[in-house]
Amino acid sequence: MSSSSSSDSTAVEETKFIGSVMAKTVAYYQNLLGETSHARSKLRKPRLHSMHEAGHDHLIEDYFVDDAIYAVKFRRRFRMRKELFLRIVGDLEGRFPYFQWKMDARRKKGFSHIQKCTASIHQLAYDMGADKCDKYFRMPERTVRECVYKFCKTICLVYGQRYLRKPTINDIHQLYTV
């Protein structure tokens, strides 16, 4: 009898153990999916509703339409001619999917190629922090950092062989004559 009672108590302990493991597993996945626990939502920052398309439209109205507000100040603010900027944007957009204007998972338009390139150039030209782009470009800090990284990497790939190399003797002679 004692062997049967010990096997019964072992079976009960195993059942309790398996039940607790199952309960912990279910609780873990419910927490992961956010069904019952709010612990995960506390870790996330609230999502900014940045209205990507409105940021793009604002940028286009300010700099790129025919009667733009800051058309005269484009060269001073971007540190290059508008034609050169649009050529760079077009080259990056045509060759790299990251710089194409796509829909996100929620079926909303993401950041445009012009927003990504403008934020990158502004951060590089003015040596400003990524968090300064929040209001005007309507881009979060992390996205701006990612844009700058990918912008620099793709510029090196696209223009590296021609413009980012050591000058040759002929290049130096041409510079001296100019």
XYZ file of N, CA and C in Angstrom, residues 50-64 69-70 77-78 111 114-115 118-119 122 128 130-139 144:
111
model
N 2.968 60.701 -36.799
C 3.764 61.736 -37.434
C 3.246 62.165 -38.801
N 2.290 61.489 -39.336
C 1.712 61.861 -40.621
C 2.810 62.059 -41.665
N 3.361 60.944 -42.126
C 4.479 60.965 -43.059
C 4.170 61.762 -44.326
N 2.967 61.568 -44.861
C 2.609 62.259 -46.099
C 2.534 63.771 -45.883
N 2.053 64.200 -44.733
C 1.993 65.637 -44.443
C 3.398 66.223 -44.355
N 4.337 65.472 -43.783
C 5.722 65.914 -43.727
C 6.320 66.034 -45.114
N 5.999 65.078 -45.976
C 6.481 65.121 -47.364
C 5.890 66.324 -48.098
N 4.589 66.512 -47.953
C 3.929 67.641 -48.632
C 4.489 68.972 -48.159
N 4.743 69.092 -46.868
C 5.299 70.320 -46.298
C 6.686 70.602 -46.882
N 7.493 69.564 -46.984
C 8.843 69.702 -47.546
C 8.790 70.099 -49.016
N 7.906 69.497 -49.773
C 7.766 69.818 -51.201
C 7.306 71.260 -51.375
N 6.323 71.681 -50.594
C 5.834 73.064 -50.698
C 6.903 74.083 -50.339
N 7.740 73.754 -49.368
C 8.766 74.699 -48.931
C 9.927 74.820 -49.898
N 10.306 73.724 -50.579
C 11.545 73.753 -51.349
C 11.442 73.346 -52.820
N 10.476 72.528 -53.216
C 10.585 71.891 -54.514
C 9.536 72.272 -55.548
N 8.420 78.412 -51.070
C 8.654 79.456 -50.077
C 10.142 79.747 -49.942
N 10.953 78.696 -49.897
C 12.388 78.862 -49.684
C 13.204 78.527 -50.930
N 20.702 76.383 -47.633
C 20.227 75.436 -46.622
C 20.660 74.003 -46.885
N 20.758 73.622 -48.145
C 21.132 72.244 -48.480
C 22.615 72.109 -48.816
N 7.965 56.979 -45.123
C 8.689 58.200 -45.424
C 9.100 58.195 -46.883
N 12.530 61.714 -50.643
C 12.990 63.093 -50.434
C 13.129 63.383 -48.939
N 12.207 62.898 -48.121
C 12.316 63.087 -46.677
C 13.573 62.411 -46.130
N 16.724 64.317 -47.428
C 16.811 65.652 -46.846
C 17.215 65.584 -45.381
N 16.622 64.675 -44.635
C 16.987 64.535 -43.222
C 18.455 64.130 -43.088
N 20.671 67.207 -44.072
C 20.610 68.235 -43.028
C 21.434 67.829 -41.812
N 23.887 68.329 -36.764
C 22.870 68.389 -35.714
C 22.450 66.983 -35.325
N 20.062 63.743 -34.328
C 18.941 63.119 -35.024
C 17.604 63.543 -34.436
N 17.588 63.921 -33.162
C 16.325 64.301 -32.533
C 15.834 65.672 -32.987
N 16.655 66.444 -33.660
C 16.242 67.761 -34.158
C 15.351 67.659 -35.386
N 15.256 66.482 -35.980
C 14.465 66.293 -37.196
C 13.013 65.949 -36.902
N 12.660 65.808 -35.633
C 11.310 65.374 -35.275
C 10.229 66.266 -35.853
N 10.329 67.552 -35.604
C 9.227 68.436 -35.960
C 9.116 68.680 -37.449
N 10.201 69.078 -38.091
C 10.088 69.476 -39.489
C 9.912 68.279 -40.417
N 10.755 67.271 -40.279
C 10.682 66.122 -41.178
C 9.677 65.087 -40.709
N 9.200 65.232 -39.483
C 8.245 64.298 -38.883
C 8.792 62.880 -38.885
N 10.063 62.776 -38.510
C 10.733 61.484 -38.466
C 11.275 61.248 -37.056
N 15.920 58.627 -38.454
C 16.907 59.565 -39.000
C 18.302 58.951 -38.948
